Structures are given as C-alpha cells and as structure tokens.
Short mmCIF file of C-alpha atoms in Angstrom, two decimals:
data_model
loop_
_atom_site.label_atom_id
_atom_site.label_comp_id
_atom_site.label_asym_id
_atom_site.label_seq_id
_atom_site.Cartn_x
_atom_site.Cartn_y
_atom_site.Cartn_z
CA GLN P 235 0.00 0.00 0.00
CA LYS P 236 1.36 3.39 -1.01
CA GLU P 237 1.85 5.83 1.86
CA VAL P 238 0.37 8.84 0.09
CA GLU P 239 -2.18 8.31 -2.65
CA GLN P 240 -3.57 10.75 -5.17
CA ASN P 241 -5.71 10.32 -8.24
CA SER P 242 -3.24 10.85 -11.08
CA GLY P 243 -5.89 12.47 -13.27
CA PRO P 244 -5.87 14.23 -15.53
CA LEU P 245 -8.54 16.36 -13.91
CA SER P 246 -10.11 18.81 -16.30
CA VAL P 247 -12.29 21.74 -15.17
CA PRO P 248 -13.63 24.78 -17.03
CA GLU P 249 -12.30 28.21 -16.24
CA GLY P 250 -14.07 29.72 -13.25
CA ALA P 251 -15.05 26.36 -11.74
CA ILE P 252 -13.88 24.84 -8.46
CA ALA P 253 -11.12 22.25 -8.81
CA SER P 254 -11.03 19.62 -6.07
CA LEU P 255 -7.85 17.63 -5.53
CA ASN P 256 -7.78 14.74 -3.09
CA CYS P 257 -5.15 12.85 -1.16
CA THR P 258 -5.21 9.98 1.33
CA TYR P 259 -2.41 8.78 3.57
CA SER P 260 -1.74 5.55 5.39
CA ASP P 261 0.15 6.61 8.55
CA ARG P 262 -2.50 7.51 11.12
CA GLY P 263 0.12 9.29 13.23
CA SER P 264 0.90 11.86 10.53
CA GLN P 265 0.43 15.44 11.69
CA SER P 266 1.58 17.73 8.88
CA PHE P 267 0.45 17.99 5.29
CA PHE P 268 1.58 20.08 2.37
CA TRP P 269 0.40 20.91 -1.13
CA TYR P 270 2.85 21.72 -3.90
CA ARG P 271 2.18 22.97 -7.40
CA GLN P 272 4.55 21.93 -10.18
CA TYR P 273 4.41 23.40 -13.65
CA SER P 274 5.77 21.28 -16.46
CA GLY P 275 9.57 21.39 -16.50
CA LYS P 276 9.73 23.41 -13.27
CA SER P 277 10.35 22.55 -9.63
CA PRO P 278 7.61 22.06 -7.00
CA GLU P 279 6.36 25.24 -5.33
CA LEU P 280 4.81 25.14 -1.84
CA ILE P 281 1.21 26.38 -1.88
CA MET P 282 -0.25 25.41 1.48
CA SER P 283 0.58 23.63 4.69
CA ILE P 284 -2.08 22.34 7.10
CA TYR P 285 -1.69 20.75 10.52
CA SER P 286 -5.13 20.88 12.16
CA ASN P 287 -8.45 19.35 11.24
CA GLY P 288 -10.71 21.64 9.28
CA ASP P 289 -10.20 24.20 6.56
CA LYS P 290 -7.36 26.61 5.90
CA GLU P 291 -7.86 29.31 3.30
CA ASP P 292 -5.28 31.33 1.37
CA GLY P 293 -6.69 33.40 -1.45
CA ARG P 294 -8.35 31.09 -3.97
CA PHE P 295 -6.89 28.01 -2.28
CA THR P 296 -8.48 26.06 0.57
CA ALA P 297 -6.84 23.07 2.16
CA GLN P 298 -9.06 20.66 4.09
CA LEU P 299 -7.85 18.07 6.58
CA ASN P 300 -9.70 15.19 8.19
CA LYS P 301 -7.31 13.13 10.30
CA ALA P 302 -9.98 10.62 11.30
CA SER P 303 -10.52 9.74 7.65
CA GLN P 304 -6.81 10.22 6.79
CA TYR P 305 -7.81 12.55 4.04
CA VAL P 306 -6.54 15.91 2.86
CA SER P 307 -7.81 17.94 -0.05
CA LEU P 308 -7.10 21.14 -1.93
CA LEU P 309 -9.85 23.26 -3.42
CA ILE P 310 -9.06 25.88 -6.02
CA ARG P 311 -11.87 28.41 -6.49
CA ASP P 312 -12.36 30.41 -9.68
CA SER P 313 -9.88 28.17 -11.50
CA GLN P 314 -7.73 29.89 -14.11
CA PRO P 315 -5.81 28.41 -17.05
CA SER P 316 -2.65 29.43 -15.17
CA ASP P 317 -3.61 26.89 -12.47
CA SER P 318 -2.97 24.08 -14.97
CA ALA P 319 -0.17 22.09 -13.35
CA THR P 320 0.54 18.94 -11.38
CA TYR P 321 -0.40 19.19 -7.71
CA LEU P 322 1.63 17.12 -5.27
CA CYS P 323 0.34 16.15 -1.84
CA ALA P 324 3.05 15.58 0.76
CA VAL P 325 3.04 14.27 4.31
CA GLY P 326 5.67 15.60 6.69
CA GLY P 327 7.97 13.31 8.58
CA ASN P 328 10.99 13.74 10.77
CA ASN P 329 13.90 14.22 8.38
CA ASP P 330 11.89 13.59 5.23
CA MET P 331 8.66 14.25 3.39
CA ARG P 332 6.59 11.61 1.57
CA PHE P 333 5.04 12.63 -1.73
CA GLY P 334 2.04 11.35 -3.58
CA ALA P 335 2.31 10.71 -7.30
CA GLY P 336 0.57 14.01 -8.08
CA THR P 337 -2.66 14.97 -9.84
CA ARG P 338 -2.46 16.71 -13.20
CA LEU P 339 -4.99 19.54 -13.44
CA THR P 340 -6.05 21.17 -16.69
CA VAL P 341 -8.20 24.32 -16.60
CA LYS P 342 -9.86 24.90 -19.96
CA PRO P 343 -10.65 28.47 -21.09
CA ASP X 286 13.15 35.03 1.52
CA THR X 287 12.50 31.40 0.56
CA GLU X 288 15.08 31.05 -2.16
CA VAL X 289 17.12 27.98 -2.87
CA THR X 290 19.47 28.34 -5.82
CA GLN X 291 20.94 25.58 -7.97
CA THR X 292 23.64 25.56 -10.61
CA PRO X 293 23.90 24.71 -13.39
CA LYS X 294 20.36 24.84 -14.79
CA HIS X 295 21.19 22.32 -17.47
CA LEU X 296 24.00 19.79 -17.71
CA VAL X 297 24.90 17.35 -20.47
CA MET X 298 27.60 14.83 -19.66
CA GLY X 299 29.07 11.65 -21.01
CA MET X 300 29.24 8.43 -19.06
CA THR X 301 32.94 8.91 -18.31
CA ASN X 302 32.69 12.51 -17.14
CA LYS X 303 32.90 13.86 -13.60
CA LYS X 304 30.68 16.81 -12.79
CA SER X 305 29.12 18.46 -9.76
CA LEU X 306 25.76 20.02 -8.99
CA LYS X 307 25.62 22.88 -6.54
CA CYS X 308 22.86 24.07 -4.22
CA GLU X 309 22.84 27.11 -1.96
CA GLN X 310 20.44 28.61 0.56
CA HIS X 311 20.84 31.59 2.87
CA MET X 312 17.71 31.13 4.96
CA GLY X 313 19.50 29.54 7.89
CA HIS X 314 17.85 26.21 7.16
CA ARG X 315 19.57 23.27 8.83
CA ALA X 316 18.21 20.43 6.70
CA MET X 317 19.04 20.07 3.02
CA TYR X 318 17.92 17.46 0.53
CA TRP X 319 18.71 16.01 -2.87
CA TYR X 320 15.85 14.56 -4.92
CA LYS X 321 15.74 12.96 -8.34
CA GLN X 322 12.63 13.43 -10.46
CA LYS X 323 11.81 11.59 -13.65
CA ALA X 324 9.08 12.80 -16.02
CA LYS X 325 5.54 12.41 -14.68
CA LYS X 326 6.82 10.98 -11.37
CA PRO X 327 7.03 12.55 -7.90
CA PRO X 328 10.39 13.62 -6.47
CA GLU X 329 12.39 10.64 -5.23
CA LEU X 330 14.49 11.26 -2.13
CA MET X 331 18.22 10.60 -2.50
CA PHE X 332 20.03 12.18 0.45
CA VAL X 333 19.27 14.21 3.56
CA TYR X 334 21.74 16.38 5.44
CA SER X 335 20.73 17.46 8.90
CA TYR X 336 22.96 20.03 10.62
CA GLU X 337 25.60 19.33 7.96
CA LYS X 338 25.66 15.60 8.69
CA LEU X 339 24.39 12.97 6.29
CA SER X 340 21.32 11.51 7.97
CA ILE X 341 19.60 9.64 5.15
CA ASN X 342 21.04 7.86 2.11
CA GLU X 343 18.24 6.16 0.24
CA SER X 344 20.43 3.37 -1.16
CA VAL X 345 21.69 5.62 -3.90
CA PRO X 346 24.42 4.17 -6.18
CA SER X 347 27.94 5.27 -5.31
CA ARG X 348 28.26 7.11 -8.61
CA PHE X 349 26.34 9.85 -6.77
CA SER X 350 28.34 11.40 -3.94
CA PRO X 351 26.87 14.16 -1.76
CA GLU X 352 28.85 16.74 0.14
CA CYS X 353 27.82 19.46 2.59
CA PRO X 354 30.76 21.87 2.97
CA ASN X 355 28.83 24.22 5.28
CA SER X 356 25.31 24.98 6.46
CA SER X 357 24.47 26.94 3.28
CA LEU X 358 25.95 24.72 0.60
CA LEU X 359 25.16 21.28 -0.74
CA ASN X 360 26.95 19.57 -3.60
CA LEU X 361 26.22 16.42 -5.55
CA HIS X 362 29.26 14.92 -7.26
CA LEU X 363 28.56 12.80 -10.31
CA HIS X 364 30.87 10.17 -11.80
CA ALA X 365 30.37 7.41 -14.34
CA LEU X 366 26.66 8.01 -14.68
CA GLN X 367 24.34 5.96 -16.86
CA PRO X 368 21.80 7.26 -19.39
CA GLU X 369 18.99 6.21 -17.01
CA ASP X 370 20.31 8.78 -14.53
CA SER X 371 19.03 11.52 -16.81
CA ALA X 372 16.46 13.43 -14.76
CA LEU X 373 15.66 16.68 -12.98
CA TYR X 374 17.77 16.91 -9.83
CA LEU X 375 16.16 18.97 -7.13
CA CYS X 376 17.68 20.46 -4.03
CA ALA X 377 15.44 21.45 -1.13
CA SER X 378 15.84 22.89 2.33
CA ARG X 379 13.82 23.00 5.54
CA THR X 380 14.12 25.09 8.69
CA GLY X 381 14.70 21.91 10.65
CA THR X 382 13.92 18.23 10.60
CA SER X 383 10.58 18.36 12.42
CA GLU X 384 7.64 17.00 10.50
CA TYR X 385 6.03 20.45 10.79
CA ASN X 386 8.81 22.25 8.94
CA GLU X 387 7.99 23.45 5.46
CA GLN X 388 10.29 22.43 2.65
CA PHE X 389 11.34 24.66 -0.23
CA PHE X 390 12.73 23.47 -3.54
CA GLY X 391 15.33 25.04 -5.77
CA PRO X 392 14.70 25.36 -9.52
CA GLY X 393 16.50 22.12 -10.27
CA THR X 394 19.26 20.97 -12.62
CA ARG X 395 18.14 19.20 -15.78
CA LEU X 396 20.74 16.45 -16.31
CA THR X 397 21.20 14.54 -19.54
CA VAL X 398 23.64 11.63 -19.64
CA LEU X 399 24.75 10.59 -23.11
#
C-alpha cells in the first residue's frame, strides 16, 4: 500500500469552476500535510501547509484536513488556465517528506 | 526570503565525465535534501543532510556522492553516470527536521547523460 495516494488524473475543469484535488495517507500518526504545485519542467512550489483538522484558506486556495478519515484535499476556487499544473500532496515526517504521485490539473478556457 | 538556488540549470555529460551540482540557501535552514525526479513521477528522495551531517542515504548508487561543505551549501558529485540517470535533480531545504517544517525546492538541474 502506497503511503500517500492521489488520483493521477488528468482532472479537467472549465475556467471559473472549483477544482477539487484529493489525497489519502496511510500513517495515522501523521500530523503535517503540504500541497505543492509543479508546472511542467519546473520545480515544485509550496502552496499550502495544514496541521489541524478543518479548513485553511489562502486566497483562492483552501486546504481541508480530516485526520480521522486520513484525508486531505485542496480546493481551487475560480480556477484559471494558469492553475494548470501537477499538484503534489506531501506528508511531513521527521527528516523527510513523503510525496504522492501528483494529480495533473487542466483548466480549460 | 524562501530562495534555494541551484547551478547549473542544465548539464549534459558523457558516461565517463565527472561533474558536480551545486545548491545554496541563505535562509539559515539546517536540513538540506537532494531529490531525483523523472518525467511524470514525484520527487524521489536521495540524500538528507541534517545540521551538515548525512542523515539519510536512500540506497543511492555510489556514482552519486553528496557533500555538505557548510550549512548553506550542498553539492552532488557525479561520476560514471548511466543514461537512465538523466532526470531533474532537485535540491530542497527545511528550517529543521521536524515533521512540521515546510520544505522549499530550488529550480533544479536538468541532467542529460549521453
């Protein structure tokens, strides 16, 4: 069983819609979760970190965490073509960080 | 400032060459990482330096040799690489090694082995 699982996609949404990206993790003791955005040919860029159950909002991005269900998600409101990228979910560990395989998002004009 | 820099941006080398990748951060971060990323795959951890000491070596072949000369610098020495080693090599740093610490990536070095 993979430690961090994401639907590889591709996920396609129209411009202006809400994009919902999901991630599950296997280690029930995990406490820290991160979302990265990676444009094709570029390096991952940290978007959000979340440590507590519930929602955390930053501009058009909302991260949601449910530790009981071992589930973390990222919502992108008012999606723009510039949001088209691969989104990596990561779970923090001491000394390292475990990444999911990433979900490719395409926002169509 | 959350900048991690890497040089060179691109590198083409033959299988008999010796080259080095360089990574630098001036954020006072005490944990630094090397990752390898192949197309359409997540970053794959290679090495972790914590307080300038090698703390994790993910069974990486000896043709890759990391070095941490000081708290701001991280090198990856390459020797006798294979074509399958062609990938994007990413450096990253974190404030510390706690699971709560955020990690920031450099722009990467695109390596091609001929």
